[in-house]
XYZ file of C-alpha atoms in Angstrom:
378
model
C 36.948 7.153 10.503
C 34.573 5.901 8.124
C 31.501 4.147 9.363
C 32.542 0.474 9.115
C 35.880 1.303 10.672
C 34.285 3.268 13.474
C 32.063 0.163 14.306
C 35.277 -1.733 15.019
C 37.684 0.891 16.310
C 35.371 3.466 17.827
C 35.120 3.954 21.745
C 37.715 1.957 23.667
C 39.473 -0.823 21.644
C 41.076 -3.762 23.468
C 42.827 -4.034 26.816
C 45.986 -2.026 27.271
C 47.005 -4.100 30.338
C 47.155 -7.471 28.594
C 46.986 -6.672 24.796
C 43.641 -8.453 24.410
C 41.963 -7.165 21.299
C 38.507 -7.514 22.954
C 37.463 -5.358 25.954
C 37.375 -7.858 29.020
C 34.181 -8.591 30.759
C 34.570 -6.938 34.235
C 32.370 -9.117 36.173
C 32.619 -7.149 39.343
C 30.398 -5.221 41.615
C 32.861 -3.040 43.557
C 36.430 -1.744 43.453
C 39.341 -1.463 45.784
C 40.074 2.194 46.832
C 43.546 3.280 48.162
C 41.880 5.690 50.371
C 38.404 7.218 50.861
C 37.365 8.490 47.472
C 40.767 7.314 46.127
C 39.516 4.991 43.391
C 40.783 4.495 39.781
C 37.728 5.719 38.030
C 35.304 3.170 39.198
C 33.920 2.707 42.751
C 30.600 0.643 42.291
C 29.195 -0.941 39.129
C 25.858 0.682 39.276
C 27.610 4.002 38.959
C 30.152 2.722 36.459
C 31.606 -0.479 35.081
C 34.665 -0.643 32.623
C 32.880 -3.079 30.267
C 29.657 -0.839 30.241
C 31.833 2.238 29.934
C 33.468 0.897 26.740
C 30.032 0.260 25.166
C 28.805 3.717 26.323
C 31.904 5.275 24.655
C 31.325 3.284 21.468
C 27.720 4.356 20.988
C 28.713 8.020 21.774
C 31.276 7.851 18.895
C 28.760 6.115 16.566
C 26.061 8.735 17.141
C 28.367 11.728 17.237
C 27.326 12.788 20.748
C 28.986 13.930 24.054
C 28.007 10.993 26.376
C 26.537 7.584 25.964
C 24.511 5.420 28.486
C 23.681 1.722 28.508
C 20.495 0.467 30.220
C 19.052 -2.922 30.862
C 16.304 -2.589 27.970
C 15.071 -0.027 25.510
C 12.215 0.594 27.762
C 14.510 1.312 30.696
C 16.358 3.894 28.519
C 13.095 5.558 27.431
C 11.903 5.721 30.990
C 15.269 7.224 32.175
C 15.077 9.849 29.430
C 11.441 10.648 30.441
C 12.664 11.098 34.116
C 14.428 14.245 33.008
C 10.981 15.856 33.029
C 8.956 16.925 35.990
C 5.332 16.459 37.082
C 3.182 18.917 34.891
C 5.517 18.762 31.980
C 4.170 17.893 28.554
C 5.806 15.767 25.807
C 4.534 15.530 22.100
C 5.257 12.067 20.603
C 4.876 10.333 17.149
C 1.442 8.902 16.959
C 2.365 5.226 15.882
C 5.256 4.670 18.326
C 6.144 1.367 19.632
C 3.365 -0.032 21.808
C 5.697 -0.136 24.926
C 6.381 3.521 24.572
C 2.784 4.258 24.234
C 2.073 2.205 27.290
C 4.714 3.647 29.554
C 3.575 7.206 28.664
C -0.138 6.626 29.149
C -0.112 3.948 32.013
C 2.829 4.739 34.039
C 4.403 8.206 33.539
C 0.995 9.854 33.465
C 0.572 8.825 37.032
C 3.669 10.817 37.859
C 2.078 13.835 36.204
C 3.965 13.720 32.927
C 1.546 14.501 30.156
C 1.657 13.295 26.468
C 0.107 14.014 23.181
C 0.415 11.712 20.176
C 0.390 13.256 16.739
C 1.402 12.372 13.147
C 4.813 14.101 13.229
C 5.386 13.488 9.590
C 3.430 16.671 9.130
C 5.157 19.488 11.223
C 1.959 21.452 11.432
C 0.604 18.747 13.623
C 3.526 19.180 16.077
C 3.303 23.030 16.122
C -0.427 23.193 16.923
C 0.082 20.864 19.937
C 2.844 22.851 21.616
C 1.746 24.298 24.955
C 3.435 26.545 27.539
C 4.325 23.416 29.578
C 5.641 21.377 26.596
C 9.204 20.344 27.092
C 10.083 18.003 24.278
C 9.334 16.477 20.992
C 9.875 12.685 20.860
C 10.252 11.143 17.392
C 10.302 7.785 15.826
C 11.556 7.765 12.260
C 10.951 5.423 10.557
C 8.044 4.625 12.892
C 6.860 1.114 14.165
C 5.000 -0.283 12.432
C 3.894 2.088 9.623
C 7.371 3.291 8.679
C 6.358 6.983 8.747
C 9.079 9.414 8.128
C 9.489 12.745 10.044
C 11.971 15.401 8.977
C 14.369 15.468 11.923
C 16.165 18.575 10.936
C 12.906 20.607 10.532
C 11.418 19.035 13.637
C 14.509 19.992 15.659
C 14.536 23.604 14.267
C 10.903 23.971 15.482
C 11.806 22.479 18.819
C 14.588 25.075 19.386
C 12.362 27.963 18.347
C 10.132 26.976 21.253
C 12.992 25.969 23.712
C 12.149 22.264 23.501
C 14.283 19.128 23.551
C 14.265 16.846 20.425
C 14.522 13.102 21.300
C 14.733 10.493 18.467
C 14.218 6.762 18.678
C 16.764 5.557 16.095
C 16.298 1.861 16.634
C 14.964 1.065 13.019
C 17.752 3.057 11.160
C 20.666 2.518 13.520
C 23.728 4.944 13.547
C 24.962 3.073 10.518
C 22.160 4.606 8.370
C 20.962 7.715 10.299
C 22.481 10.103 12.846
C 19.861 12.330 14.408
C 22.385 14.475 16.462
C 23.969 15.729 13.286
C 20.440 16.751 12.218
C 19.782 18.759 15.308
C 18.402 16.171 17.871
C 19.464 16.653 21.600
C 18.929 12.953 22.560
C 19.063 9.693 20.526
C 17.961 6.436 21.946
C 17.955 2.754 20.870
C 16.346 -0.493 21.714
C 19.827 -2.125 21.375
C 18.043 -5.527 21.589
C 17.308 -5.072 17.937
C 19.805 -4.323 15.054
C 22.685 -3.230 17.275
C 22.829 -6.642 19.063
C 21.485 -8.260 15.878
C 21.537 -11.929 17.149
C 18.515 -12.286 19.323
C 20.766 -12.881 22.374
C 20.745 -9.667 24.387
C 18.203 -7.161 25.865
C 19.539 -3.620 26.087
C 18.874 0.039 25.694
C 21.221 2.847 24.712
C 21.041 6.630 24.882
C 23.376 9.400 23.513
C 23.102 13.154 24.359
C 24.567 16.099 22.704
C 25.723 18.112 25.628
C 27.414 17.751 29.050
C 24.399 19.177 31.027
C 22.085 16.522 29.600
C 24.888 14.054 30.244
C 25.127 14.858 33.958
C 21.449 14.902 34.422
C 20.892 11.534 32.701
C 23.830 9.975 34.551
C 22.282 11.132 37.805
C 18.949 9.377 36.888
C 20.868 6.216 35.619
C 22.756 5.927 38.844
C 19.724 6.895 41.086
C 17.310 4.418 39.554
C 19.787 1.667 38.686
C 18.493 0.296 35.407
C 21.922 -0.351 34.065
C 23.236 -2.988 31.719
C 25.307 -5.722 33.042
C 28.949 -6.377 31.806
C 28.120 -9.687 30.072
C 25.413 -8.047 27.932
C 27.585 -4.932 27.394
C 30.232 -7.225 25.863
C 27.737 -9.035 23.756
C 26.461 -5.711 22.426
C 29.898 -4.511 21.509
C 30.508 -7.810 19.640
C 27.299 -7.470 17.709
C 28.017 -3.827 16.806
C 31.209 -4.654 15.070
C 29.292 -6.488 12.150
C 26.402 -3.881 12.102
C 27.629 -2.317 8.846
C 27.819 -5.576 6.744
C 24.531 -6.740 8.272
C 22.560 -3.472 7.556
C 23.728 -3.554 4.011
C 22.669 -7.208 3.591
C 19.327 -6.519 5.434
C 18.566 -3.744 3.050
C 19.607 -5.611 -0.163
C 17.279 -8.585 0.886
C 14.465 -6.203 1.713
C 14.532 -4.410 -1.557
C 13.971 -7.689 -3.421
C 11.156 -8.676 -1.096
C 9.396 -5.315 -1.487
C 9.609 -5.801 -5.255
C 7.926 -9.160 -4.902
C 5.296 -7.943 -2.460
C 4.495 -4.955 -4.793
C 3.371 -7.280 -7.651
C 1.521 -9.919 -5.424
C -2.435 -9.601 -5.717
C -2.918 -10.668 -2.074
C -1.097 -7.518 -0.767
C -3.298 -4.445 -0.544
C -0.693 -2.003 0.702
C 3.050 -1.794 1.372
C 4.872 0.382 3.856
C 8.540 0.841 3.179
C 10.497 4.154 2.987
C 12.578 2.914 0.056
C 9.552 3.010 -2.161
C 9.255 6.208 -4.230
C 5.524 6.249 -3.518
C 6.111 6.038 0.307
C 4.942 9.357 1.961
C 8.027 11.598 2.766
C 10.314 9.225 0.766
C 12.457 12.166 -0.343
C 12.954 13.146 3.206
C 14.116 9.554 4.178
C 16.495 9.623 1.162
C 17.888 12.911 2.352
C 18.413 12.332 6.079
C 19.409 8.676 6.006
C 21.949 6.649 4.056
C 19.781 3.666 3.809
C 16.085 2.510 4.109
C 16.439 -0.391 6.475
C 15.179 -3.940 6.681
C 11.746 -3.389 8.124
C 8.617 -3.668 5.887
C 4.852 -3.746 6.878
C 2.267 -4.950 4.445
C -1.546 -5.423 4.545
C -3.208 -8.614 3.402
C -6.759 -7.306 4.126
C -8.025 -9.234 6.990
C -6.896 -10.999 10.220
C -7.848 -14.393 8.699
C -5.478 -13.883 5.817
C -2.854 -12.661 8.237
C -3.179 -15.744 10.324
C -2.867 -17.804 7.258
C 0.535 -16.286 6.405
C 1.717 -16.718 9.916
C 0.754 -20.390 9.980
C 2.425 -21.154 6.642
C 5.791 -19.395 6.592
C 8.839 -21.626 7.329
C 11.750 -19.301 7.339
C 10.108 -16.367 8.966
C 9.957 -16.890 12.754
C 6.863 -15.747 14.591
C 8.226 -13.637 17.325
C 8.360 -10.243 19.013
C 11.349 -8.122 18.343
C 13.248 -7.375 15.006
C 16.633 -6.536 13.634
C 18.186 -10.161 14.045
C 20.031 -12.294 11.617
C 16.946 -14.473 11.310
C 13.869 -13.119 9.625
C 11.013 -12.404 11.953
C 7.259 -11.901 11.372
C 4.458 -10.426 13.540
C 1.010 -8.914 13.409
C 1.329 -5.607 15.344
C -2.347 -5.436 16.254
C -2.057 -8.549 18.206
C 1.570 -8.305 19.449
C 3.840 -5.262 19.542
C 0.872 -2.760 19.523
C -1.672 -4.823 21.317
C -1.460 -2.355 24.329
C -2.845 0.302 22.115
C -6.755 0.497 22.143
C -8.224 -1.161 18.995
C -10.123 2.087 18.070
C -6.770 3.834 18.311
C -4.937 1.265 16.191
C -7.695 1.381 13.539
C -7.453 5.231 13.481
C -3.642 5.025 12.874
C -4.002 2.326 10.128
C -2.628 -0.614 12.252
C -5.216 -3.003 10.957
C -5.752 -6.660 11.953
C -4.480 -7.638 8.500
C -1.194 -5.738 8.821
C 1.895 -7.910 8.879
C 5.305 -6.644 9.778
C 8.468 -8.471 8.820
C 12.102 -7.962 9.814
C 14.081 -9.203 6.926
C 16.987 -11.287 7.951
C 20.231 -12.526 6.435
C 18.888 -15.822 4.859
C 19.147 -16.282 1.060
C 16.617 -13.838 -0.218
C 15.338 -16.386 -2.817
C 14.328 -18.670 0.038
C 12.642 -15.848 1.756
C 10.702 -14.846 -1.293
C 9.685 -18.434 -2.037
C 8.467 -18.774 1.540
C 6.211 -15.691 1.333
C 4.898 -16.788 -2.063
C 3.607 -20.151 -0.683
C 2.216 -18.456 2.472
C 0.362 -15.926 0.447
C -1.272 -18.493 -1.794
C -5.069 -18.966 -1.402
């Protein structure tokens, strides 16, 4: 199946019992057994639910993996993946990861003895020099949040295999419509499905796909043991959102390219971060490993005061956390998504107080450009 067809017909389609074209919402906690252990594939909805299972089968197919898992949020998914490791294990992560990822690694999982080092993974030499005897995995965001850095997934996975490490990729920004890390050598792919996969600002969820049965069994044990599962209503909403992912991602990108052209010529913008620009670092890698550049753009207006002016004046860009929705969203990472990262560390990374991140939506692009134009005026 081609990508758009797979979005609609992948996983489990419809209901064979009634002919319903949509998988039903199985709003149930437990299941009748004919005898002890004699169930029909489901025994308790923390362990497995038919609606959640349909979603997990769908994301498995979309990412080209062996098993899929649905969690109550992206952070629940990340935490479950990190529970594959033991006290004393070490993980190398991309330096400008989402602030919540940085927070859980440095404020929660470190208390359980899981060590982490953050490096600029867009340069593989930075990864290699941080590998220790106790290193177990390389965790990549590509493109990153919010600087849109690009890491060569295939090369990083090759390096990981040389050292017996797992490669984990957060594929939230690209989605499986544009990028499939497992086909490039990754072992685990995860998503904040709250974003593009849901696409309508109405569900919070996390998804994980693994590339082998052993990882699948281990992660299912963790999912069942810790219980951070996605409910059936949200699973259904997510499957509904995924059906239109292809047409949405194409429109997001078309709008984004026109906005980037506008921002590139505006005197108030000092720097633009977008992988689709030929001048963007590792643009050639992004072009090779992904089929599109996405709908996320970050740009610097030079100061916190100027950034505040833009936020206060925009009309069609909603000031809000999150991204990937049909409506355009705007934020200042230093004060919002990455506020949990210490200021000195943010400045070191280039996440300045004047950096604005926009998630380009599906509105008429001329309205969005006019909105940014008036907001940027002195």
